[in-house]
Coordinates of C-alpha atoms and ligand atoms in Angstrom, one line a residue:
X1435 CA -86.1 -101.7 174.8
X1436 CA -85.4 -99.6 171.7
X1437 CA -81.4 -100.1 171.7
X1438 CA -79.1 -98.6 169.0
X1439 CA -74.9 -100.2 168.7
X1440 CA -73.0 -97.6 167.2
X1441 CA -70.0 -99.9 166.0
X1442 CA -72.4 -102.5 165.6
X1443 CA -69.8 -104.6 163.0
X1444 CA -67.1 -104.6 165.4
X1445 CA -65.4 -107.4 167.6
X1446 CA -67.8 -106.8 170.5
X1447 CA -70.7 -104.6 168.5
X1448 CA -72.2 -107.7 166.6
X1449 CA -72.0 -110.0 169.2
X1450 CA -73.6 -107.4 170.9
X1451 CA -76.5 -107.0 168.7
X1452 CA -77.7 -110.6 168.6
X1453 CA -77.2 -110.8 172.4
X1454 CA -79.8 -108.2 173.2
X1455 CA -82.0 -108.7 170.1
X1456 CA -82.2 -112.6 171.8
X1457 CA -83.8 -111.3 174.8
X1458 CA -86.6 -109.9 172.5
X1459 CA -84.9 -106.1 172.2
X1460 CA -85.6 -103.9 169.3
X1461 CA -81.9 -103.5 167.7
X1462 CA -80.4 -100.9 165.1
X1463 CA -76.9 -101.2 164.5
X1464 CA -74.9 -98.5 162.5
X1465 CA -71.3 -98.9 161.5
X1466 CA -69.4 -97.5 158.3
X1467 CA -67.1 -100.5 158.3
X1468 CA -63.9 -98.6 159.3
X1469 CA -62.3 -102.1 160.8
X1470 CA -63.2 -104.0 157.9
X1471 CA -61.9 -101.3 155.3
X1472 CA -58.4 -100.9 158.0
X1473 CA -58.3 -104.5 157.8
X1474 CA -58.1 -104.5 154.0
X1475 CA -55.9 -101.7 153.5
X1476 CA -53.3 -103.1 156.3
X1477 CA -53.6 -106.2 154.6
X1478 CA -54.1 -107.6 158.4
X1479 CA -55.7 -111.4 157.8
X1480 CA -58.9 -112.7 159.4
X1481 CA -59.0 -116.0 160.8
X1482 CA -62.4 -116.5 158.6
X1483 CA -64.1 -114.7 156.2
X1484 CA -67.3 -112.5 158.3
X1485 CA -70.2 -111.4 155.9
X1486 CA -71.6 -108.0 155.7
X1487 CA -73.9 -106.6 158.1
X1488 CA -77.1 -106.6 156.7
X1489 CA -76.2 -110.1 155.0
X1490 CA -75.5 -111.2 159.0
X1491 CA -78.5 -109.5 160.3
X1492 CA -80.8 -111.5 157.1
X1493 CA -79.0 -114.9 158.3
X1494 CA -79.7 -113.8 162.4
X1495 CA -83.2 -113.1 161.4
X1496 CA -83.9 -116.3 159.5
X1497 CA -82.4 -118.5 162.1
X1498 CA -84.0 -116.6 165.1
X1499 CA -87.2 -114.6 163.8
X1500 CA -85.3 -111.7 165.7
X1501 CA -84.9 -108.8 163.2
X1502 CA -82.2 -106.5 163.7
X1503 CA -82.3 -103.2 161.6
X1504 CA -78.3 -102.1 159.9
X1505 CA -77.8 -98.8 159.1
X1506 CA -74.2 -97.9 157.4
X1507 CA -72.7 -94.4 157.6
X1508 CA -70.2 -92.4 159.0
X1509 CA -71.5 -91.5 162.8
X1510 CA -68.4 -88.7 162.5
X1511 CA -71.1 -86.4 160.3
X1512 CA -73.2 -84.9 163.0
X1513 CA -76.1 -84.7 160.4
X1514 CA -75.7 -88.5 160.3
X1515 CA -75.5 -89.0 164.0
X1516 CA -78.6 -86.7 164.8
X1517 CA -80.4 -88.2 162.0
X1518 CA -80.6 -91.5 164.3
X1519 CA -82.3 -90.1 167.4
X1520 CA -85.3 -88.9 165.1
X1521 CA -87.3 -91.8 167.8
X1522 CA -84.8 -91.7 170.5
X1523 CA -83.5 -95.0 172.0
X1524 CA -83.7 -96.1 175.6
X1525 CA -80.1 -97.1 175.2
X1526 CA -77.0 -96.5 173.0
X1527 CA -73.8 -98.3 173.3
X1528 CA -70.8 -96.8 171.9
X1529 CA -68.7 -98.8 170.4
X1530 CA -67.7 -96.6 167.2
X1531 CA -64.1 -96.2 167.5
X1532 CA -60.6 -97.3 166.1
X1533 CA -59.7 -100.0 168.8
X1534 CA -55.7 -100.3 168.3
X1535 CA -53.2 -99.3 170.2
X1536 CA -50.7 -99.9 167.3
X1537 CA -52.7 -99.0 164.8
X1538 CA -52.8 -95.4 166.4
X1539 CA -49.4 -95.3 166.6
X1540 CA -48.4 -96.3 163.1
X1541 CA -47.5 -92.8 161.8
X1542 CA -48.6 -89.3 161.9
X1543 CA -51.8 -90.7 159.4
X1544 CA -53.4 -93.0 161.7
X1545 CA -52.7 -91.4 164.7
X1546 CA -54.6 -88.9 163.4
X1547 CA -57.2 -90.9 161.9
X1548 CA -57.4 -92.0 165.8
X1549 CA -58.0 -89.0 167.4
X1550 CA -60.5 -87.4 165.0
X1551 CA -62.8 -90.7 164.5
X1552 CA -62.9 -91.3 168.4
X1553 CA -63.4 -87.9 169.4
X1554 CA -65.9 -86.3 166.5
X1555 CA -67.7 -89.7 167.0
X1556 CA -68.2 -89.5 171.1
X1557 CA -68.9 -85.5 170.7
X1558 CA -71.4 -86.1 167.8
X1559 CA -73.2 -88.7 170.4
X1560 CA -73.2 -86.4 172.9
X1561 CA -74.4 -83.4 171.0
X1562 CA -76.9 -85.4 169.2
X1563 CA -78.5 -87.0 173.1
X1564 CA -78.4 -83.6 174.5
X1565 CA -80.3 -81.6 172.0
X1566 CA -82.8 -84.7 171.1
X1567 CA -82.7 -87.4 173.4
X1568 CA -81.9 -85.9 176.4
X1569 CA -83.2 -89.3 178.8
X1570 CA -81.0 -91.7 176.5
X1571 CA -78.8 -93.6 178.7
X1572 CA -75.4 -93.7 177.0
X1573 CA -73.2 -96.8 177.5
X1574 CA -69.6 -96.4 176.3
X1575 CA -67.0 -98.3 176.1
X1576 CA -63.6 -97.5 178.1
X1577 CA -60.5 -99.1 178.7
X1578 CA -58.3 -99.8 182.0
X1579 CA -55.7 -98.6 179.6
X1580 CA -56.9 -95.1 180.5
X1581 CA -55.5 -95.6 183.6
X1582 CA -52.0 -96.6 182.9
X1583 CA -50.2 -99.2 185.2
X1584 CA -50.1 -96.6 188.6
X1585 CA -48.1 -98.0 191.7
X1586 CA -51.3 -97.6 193.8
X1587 CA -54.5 -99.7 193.6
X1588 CA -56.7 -98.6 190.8
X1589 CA -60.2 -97.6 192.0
X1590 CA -63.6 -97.7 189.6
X1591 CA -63.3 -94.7 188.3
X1592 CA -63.2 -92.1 190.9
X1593 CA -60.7 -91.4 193.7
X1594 CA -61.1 -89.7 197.1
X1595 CA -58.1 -86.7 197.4
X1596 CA -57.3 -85.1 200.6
X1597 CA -55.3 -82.3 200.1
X1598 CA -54.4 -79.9 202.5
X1599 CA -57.0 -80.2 204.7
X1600 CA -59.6 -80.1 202.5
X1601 CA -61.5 -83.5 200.2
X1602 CA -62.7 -83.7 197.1
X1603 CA -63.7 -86.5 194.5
X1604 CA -62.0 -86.6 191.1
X1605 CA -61.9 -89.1 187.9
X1606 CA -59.2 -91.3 188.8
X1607 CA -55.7 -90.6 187.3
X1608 CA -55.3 -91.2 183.7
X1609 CA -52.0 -91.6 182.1
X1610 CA -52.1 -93.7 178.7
X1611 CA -50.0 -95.5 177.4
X1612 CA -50.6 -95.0 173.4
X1613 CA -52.7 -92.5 171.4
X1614 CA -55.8 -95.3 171.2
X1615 CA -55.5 -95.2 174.8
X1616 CA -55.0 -91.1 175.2
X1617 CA -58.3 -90.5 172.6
X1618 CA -60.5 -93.1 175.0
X1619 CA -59.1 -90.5 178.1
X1620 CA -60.3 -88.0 176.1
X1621 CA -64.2 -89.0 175.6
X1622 CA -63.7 -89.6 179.1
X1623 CA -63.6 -85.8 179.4
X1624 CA -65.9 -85.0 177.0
X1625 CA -68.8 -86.7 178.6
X1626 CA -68.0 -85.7 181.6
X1627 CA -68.3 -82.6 180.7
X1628 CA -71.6 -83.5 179.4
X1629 CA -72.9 -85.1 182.6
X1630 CA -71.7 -82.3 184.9
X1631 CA -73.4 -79.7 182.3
X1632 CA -76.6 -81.2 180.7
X1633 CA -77.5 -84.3 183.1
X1634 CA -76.9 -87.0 180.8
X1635 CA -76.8 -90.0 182.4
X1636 CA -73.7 -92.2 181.5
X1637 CA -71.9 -95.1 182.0
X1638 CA -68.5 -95.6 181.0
X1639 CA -67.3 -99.8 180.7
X1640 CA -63.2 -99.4 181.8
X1641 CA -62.9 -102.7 179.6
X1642 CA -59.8 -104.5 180.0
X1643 CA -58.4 -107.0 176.7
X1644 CA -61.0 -109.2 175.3
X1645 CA -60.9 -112.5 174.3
X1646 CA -63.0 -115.6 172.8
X1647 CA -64.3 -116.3 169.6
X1648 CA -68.0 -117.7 169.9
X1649 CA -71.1 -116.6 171.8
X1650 CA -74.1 -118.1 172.4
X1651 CA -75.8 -117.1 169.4
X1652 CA -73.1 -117.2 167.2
X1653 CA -73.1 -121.3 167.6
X1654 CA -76.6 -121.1 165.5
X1655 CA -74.2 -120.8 162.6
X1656 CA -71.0 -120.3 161.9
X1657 CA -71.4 -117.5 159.5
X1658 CA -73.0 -115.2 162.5
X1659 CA -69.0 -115.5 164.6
X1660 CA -67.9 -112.2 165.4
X1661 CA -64.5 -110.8 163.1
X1662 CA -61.6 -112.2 164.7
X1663 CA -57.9 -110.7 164.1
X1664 CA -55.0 -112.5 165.5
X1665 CA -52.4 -109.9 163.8
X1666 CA -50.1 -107.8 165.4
X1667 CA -52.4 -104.5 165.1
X1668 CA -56.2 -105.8 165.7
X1669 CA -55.4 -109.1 167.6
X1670 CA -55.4 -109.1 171.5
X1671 CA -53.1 -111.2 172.9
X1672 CA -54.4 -114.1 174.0
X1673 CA -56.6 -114.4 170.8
X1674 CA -52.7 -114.3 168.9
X1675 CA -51.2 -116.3 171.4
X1676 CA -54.2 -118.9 170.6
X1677 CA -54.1 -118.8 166.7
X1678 CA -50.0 -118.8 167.2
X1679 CA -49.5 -122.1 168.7
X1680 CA -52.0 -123.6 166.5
X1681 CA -49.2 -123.1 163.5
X1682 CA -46.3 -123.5 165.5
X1683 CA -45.4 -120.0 165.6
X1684 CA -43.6 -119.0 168.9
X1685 CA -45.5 -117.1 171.2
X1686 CA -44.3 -113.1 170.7
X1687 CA -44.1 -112.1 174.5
X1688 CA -43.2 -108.9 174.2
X1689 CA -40.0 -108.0 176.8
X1690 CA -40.1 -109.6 180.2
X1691 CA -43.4 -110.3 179.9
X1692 CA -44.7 -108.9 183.2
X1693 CA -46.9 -106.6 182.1
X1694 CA -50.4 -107.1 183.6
X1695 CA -53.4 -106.2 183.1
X1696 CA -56.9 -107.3 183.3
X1697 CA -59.1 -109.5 181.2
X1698 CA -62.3 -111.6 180.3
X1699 CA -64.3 -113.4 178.1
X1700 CA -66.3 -112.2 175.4
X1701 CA -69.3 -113.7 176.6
X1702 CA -69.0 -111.6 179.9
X1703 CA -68.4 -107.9 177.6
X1704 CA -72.3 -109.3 176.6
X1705 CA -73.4 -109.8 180.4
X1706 CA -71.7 -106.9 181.5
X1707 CA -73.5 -104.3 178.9
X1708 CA -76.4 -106.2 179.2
X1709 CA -76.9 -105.5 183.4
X1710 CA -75.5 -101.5 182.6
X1711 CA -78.6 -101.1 180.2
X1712 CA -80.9 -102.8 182.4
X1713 CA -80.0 -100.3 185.0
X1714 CA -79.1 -97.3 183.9
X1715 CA -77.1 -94.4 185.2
X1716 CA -79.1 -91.5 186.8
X1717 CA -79.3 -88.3 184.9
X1718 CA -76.1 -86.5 185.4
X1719 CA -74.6 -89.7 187.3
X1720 CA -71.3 -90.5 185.0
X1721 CA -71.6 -94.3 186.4
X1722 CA -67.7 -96.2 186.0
X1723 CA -67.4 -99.8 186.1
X1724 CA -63.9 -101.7 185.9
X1725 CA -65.3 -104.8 183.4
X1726 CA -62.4 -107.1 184.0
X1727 CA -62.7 -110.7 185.2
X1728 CA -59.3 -111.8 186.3
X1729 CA -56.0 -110.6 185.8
X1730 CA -53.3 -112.1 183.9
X1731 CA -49.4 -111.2 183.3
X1732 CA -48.2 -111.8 179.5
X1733 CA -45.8 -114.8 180.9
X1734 CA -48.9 -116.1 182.8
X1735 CA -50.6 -116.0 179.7
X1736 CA -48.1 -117.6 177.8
X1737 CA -47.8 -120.6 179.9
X1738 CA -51.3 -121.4 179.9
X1739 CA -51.5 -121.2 176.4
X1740 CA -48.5 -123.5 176.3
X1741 CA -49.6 -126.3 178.9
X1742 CA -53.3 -126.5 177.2
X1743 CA -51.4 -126.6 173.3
X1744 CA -49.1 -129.0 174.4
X1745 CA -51.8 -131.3 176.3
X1746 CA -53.8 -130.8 172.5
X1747 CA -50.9 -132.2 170.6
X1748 CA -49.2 -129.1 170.0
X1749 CA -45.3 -127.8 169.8
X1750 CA -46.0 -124.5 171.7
X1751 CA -42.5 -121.8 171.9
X1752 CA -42.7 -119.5 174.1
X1753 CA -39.9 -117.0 172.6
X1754 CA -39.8 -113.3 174.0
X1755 CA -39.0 -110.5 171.3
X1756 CA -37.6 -106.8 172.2
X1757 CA -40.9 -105.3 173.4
X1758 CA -42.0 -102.8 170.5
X1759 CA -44.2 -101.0 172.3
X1760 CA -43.3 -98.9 175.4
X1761 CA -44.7 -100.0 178.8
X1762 CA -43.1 -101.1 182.1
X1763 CA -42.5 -104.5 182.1
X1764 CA -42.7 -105.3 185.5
X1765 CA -45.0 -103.3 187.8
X1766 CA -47.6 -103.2 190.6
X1767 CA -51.0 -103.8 189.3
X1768 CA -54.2 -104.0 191.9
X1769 CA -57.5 -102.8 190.0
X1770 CA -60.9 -102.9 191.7
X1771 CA -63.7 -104.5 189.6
X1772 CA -66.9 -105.2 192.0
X1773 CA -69.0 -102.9 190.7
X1774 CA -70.4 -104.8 187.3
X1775 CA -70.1 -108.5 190.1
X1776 CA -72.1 -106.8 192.3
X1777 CA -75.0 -105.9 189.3
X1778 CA -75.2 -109.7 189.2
X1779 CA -72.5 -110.5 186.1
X1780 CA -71.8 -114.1 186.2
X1781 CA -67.9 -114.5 185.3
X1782 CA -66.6 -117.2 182.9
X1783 CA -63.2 -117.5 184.0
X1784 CA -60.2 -118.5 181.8
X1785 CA -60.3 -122.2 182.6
X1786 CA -58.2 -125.1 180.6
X1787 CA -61.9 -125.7 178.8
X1788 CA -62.4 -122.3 177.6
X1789 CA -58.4 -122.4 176.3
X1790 CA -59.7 -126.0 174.7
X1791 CA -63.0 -124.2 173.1
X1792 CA -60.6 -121.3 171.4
X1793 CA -57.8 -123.8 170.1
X1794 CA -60.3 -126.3 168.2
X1795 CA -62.0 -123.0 166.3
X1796 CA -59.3 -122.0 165.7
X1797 CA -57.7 -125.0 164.5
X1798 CA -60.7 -125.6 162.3
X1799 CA -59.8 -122.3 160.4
X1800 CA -56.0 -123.7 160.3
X1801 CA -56.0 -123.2 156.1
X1802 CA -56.6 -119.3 156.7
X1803 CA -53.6 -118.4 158.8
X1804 CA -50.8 -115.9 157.9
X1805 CA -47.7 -116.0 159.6
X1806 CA -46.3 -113.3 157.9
X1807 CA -49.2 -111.2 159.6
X1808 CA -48.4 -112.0 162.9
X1809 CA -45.4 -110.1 163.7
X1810 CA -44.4 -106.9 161.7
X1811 CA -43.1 -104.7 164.3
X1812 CA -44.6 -101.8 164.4
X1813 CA -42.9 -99.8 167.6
X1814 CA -43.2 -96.6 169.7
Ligands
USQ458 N1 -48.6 -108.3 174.2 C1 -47.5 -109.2 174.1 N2 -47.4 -109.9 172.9 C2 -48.3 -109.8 171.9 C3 -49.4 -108.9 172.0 C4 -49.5 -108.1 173.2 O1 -46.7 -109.3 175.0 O2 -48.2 -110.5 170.9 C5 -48.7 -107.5 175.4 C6 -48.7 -106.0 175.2 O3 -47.4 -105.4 175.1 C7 -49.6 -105.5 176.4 C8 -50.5 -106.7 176.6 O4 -49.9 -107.8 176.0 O5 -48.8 -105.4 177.5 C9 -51.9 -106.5 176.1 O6 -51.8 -106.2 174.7 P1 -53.1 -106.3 173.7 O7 -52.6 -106.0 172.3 O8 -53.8 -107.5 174.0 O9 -54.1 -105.1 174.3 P2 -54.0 -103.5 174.2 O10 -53.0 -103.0 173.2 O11 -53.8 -103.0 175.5 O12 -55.4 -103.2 173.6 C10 -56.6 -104.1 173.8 C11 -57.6 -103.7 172.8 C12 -58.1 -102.3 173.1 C13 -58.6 -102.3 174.6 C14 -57.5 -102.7 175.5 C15 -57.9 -102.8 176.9 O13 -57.1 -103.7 171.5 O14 -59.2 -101.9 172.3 O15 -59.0 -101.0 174.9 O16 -57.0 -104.0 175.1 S1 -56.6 -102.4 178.0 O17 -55.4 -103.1 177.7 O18 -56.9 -102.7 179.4 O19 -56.3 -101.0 177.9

């Protein structure tokens, strides 16, 4: 299959890229480096230095044979984003889009920086498949943060109302809880609106927090690992929590700790996009999955990362801070994830091994850390 990453540099895009262009795809990956650049600017810390993406995609192609074709550019110029369905794909995955909650919620800069990369990006993708690639099957990326933490079980994607008398089938309710979040509710809409007008055929990943460093094919070599943030604005939790109790810094549970929600591995973000391209939506099917694994509370999170530190050798704190962001801390939290199981995903679950895989990484890479990167407090 002809497959094009937009986001292709990202966390999940790269990994992305070698997983598919393993399995013999033909891959194109565009990005314009907007992590990279926020990284520098922020001053955020990596836990390794990552090369660029066409040096990565020369070091993939001499390990593998696989070539994988890097475009760079900003995909928020429509002439830009048309320009790349010239020889429509079978398959795009969207992945083009500022990722942080804090990050969006910074100041009035960012925020907006948020809103208009995310949105100009998803309606430039979907202009560009409806006027020249009208059978592309788009696969973006959602979040389970789109649907908030509701008091009653969270359905995939759609929910069956009954209202006086009469039924009808809606998107599920959405109710984020940061402007990251609100711009992913928003693309929502806007292909949506794209399926129910043009046909597109769509299907939208309602990711939950990622985690896990290597990949299969990143262990070819070392310089091929995907960017890995452990800071307060591009690091998901249990990556922190990980790269925390390597240097002895107390884990940052944020208030009570109660919040849930629902994660999985990297490797299973791969499987799960993988099984969604191989089987596409229908035109004019908006297809939702709920790609979470397991779910985990922050406390729950905390005290595994504490009992497989501490049987490592390590002085793992758990300390809880005043919770900057604002989210309830103790809720109801039931979401429904069959849909991406039943497509034949393969789950690796967050056993003490995979805990022990993360912690020697990352404790190869101990000279790199920043403390003063891990907590800045930025609030909302
Ligand atoms: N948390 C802590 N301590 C920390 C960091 C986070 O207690 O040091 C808590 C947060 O308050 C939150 C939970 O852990 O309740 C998850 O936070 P996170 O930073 O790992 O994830 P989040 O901000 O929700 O965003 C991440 C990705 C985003 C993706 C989302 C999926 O950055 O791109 O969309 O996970 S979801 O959370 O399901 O919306």
């Amino acid at each position: 299959m002809k497959v094009l990453i937009l986001g292709g540099d990202g966390y999940l895009g790269w990994p992305t890229a070698m997983y598919f262009s393993a399995r013999g795809h033909q891959v194109t990956v565009v990005d314009n480096y907007l992590r990279r650049n926020a990284c520098t600017e922020l001053d955020t810390g990596m836990l390794y230095p990552v090369p660029t993406l066409p040096r990565r995609a020369a070091i993939w192609e001499a390990r593998t044979g696989h070539k994988i074709d890097v475009i760079i550019g900003d995909l928020c110029e429509p002439e830009f984003m048309r320009s790349l369905f010239e020889q429509p794909p079978e398959v795009v995955i969207h992945y083009a889009e500022q990722p942080s909650a804090p990050y969006s919620l910074m100041d009035y800069r960012h925020a907006d920086q948020t809103i208009t990369n995310n949105l100009r990006v998803t309606n430039n993708l979907m202009w560009a498949v409806r006027d020249l690639a009208p059978q592309t099957h788009i696969i973006k990326l959602g979040t389970m943060g789109e649907y908030g933490t509701p008091n009653i079980d969270i359905e995939e994607g759609w929910l069956d109302i009954e209202h006086k008398g009469r039924k009808d089938r809606f998107l599920f309710p959405r109710q984020a809880g940061s402007i990251y979040h609100t711009s992913k509710i928003m693309d929502t809409d806007l292909l949506w609106f794209g399926v129910r007008t043009w046909n597109l055929r769509v299907t939208d990943l309602m990711q939950g927090p990622v985690y896990g460093i290597e990949t299969e094919e990143s262990r070819l070599d070392e310089r091929l690992r995907t960017l890995f943030n452990y800071d307060e604005i591009f690091g998901t939790i249990l990556n922190r929590f990980i790269v925390q109790a390597v240097v002895g810094y107390p884990l940052t549970v944020y208030g009570k700790g109660g919040q849930t929600r629902g994660y999985l591995n990297i490797r299973d973000t791969l499987q799960c996009v993988y099984h969604s391209a191989m089987k596409p939506a229908r035109p004019g099917e908006l297809r939702i999955f709920n790609q979470v694994m397991e779910t985990f509370s922050v406390n729950e999170l905390a005290e595994l990362t504490q009992s497989v530190g501490r049987e490592l050798g390590y002085e793992v704190v758990i300390q809880p801070i005043d919770n900057p962001r604002k989210e309830a801390e103790e809720h109801y939290y039931n979401p429904q994830y069959q849909g991406l199981l039943d497509m034949g995903v393969k789950p690796h679950y967050l056993t003490p091994e995979v805990m022990r895989e993360m912690f020697s990484v990352v404790e190869s890479c101990r000279d790199n850390i920043r403390e003063d990167v891990i907590f800045r407090g930025i609030r909302w």
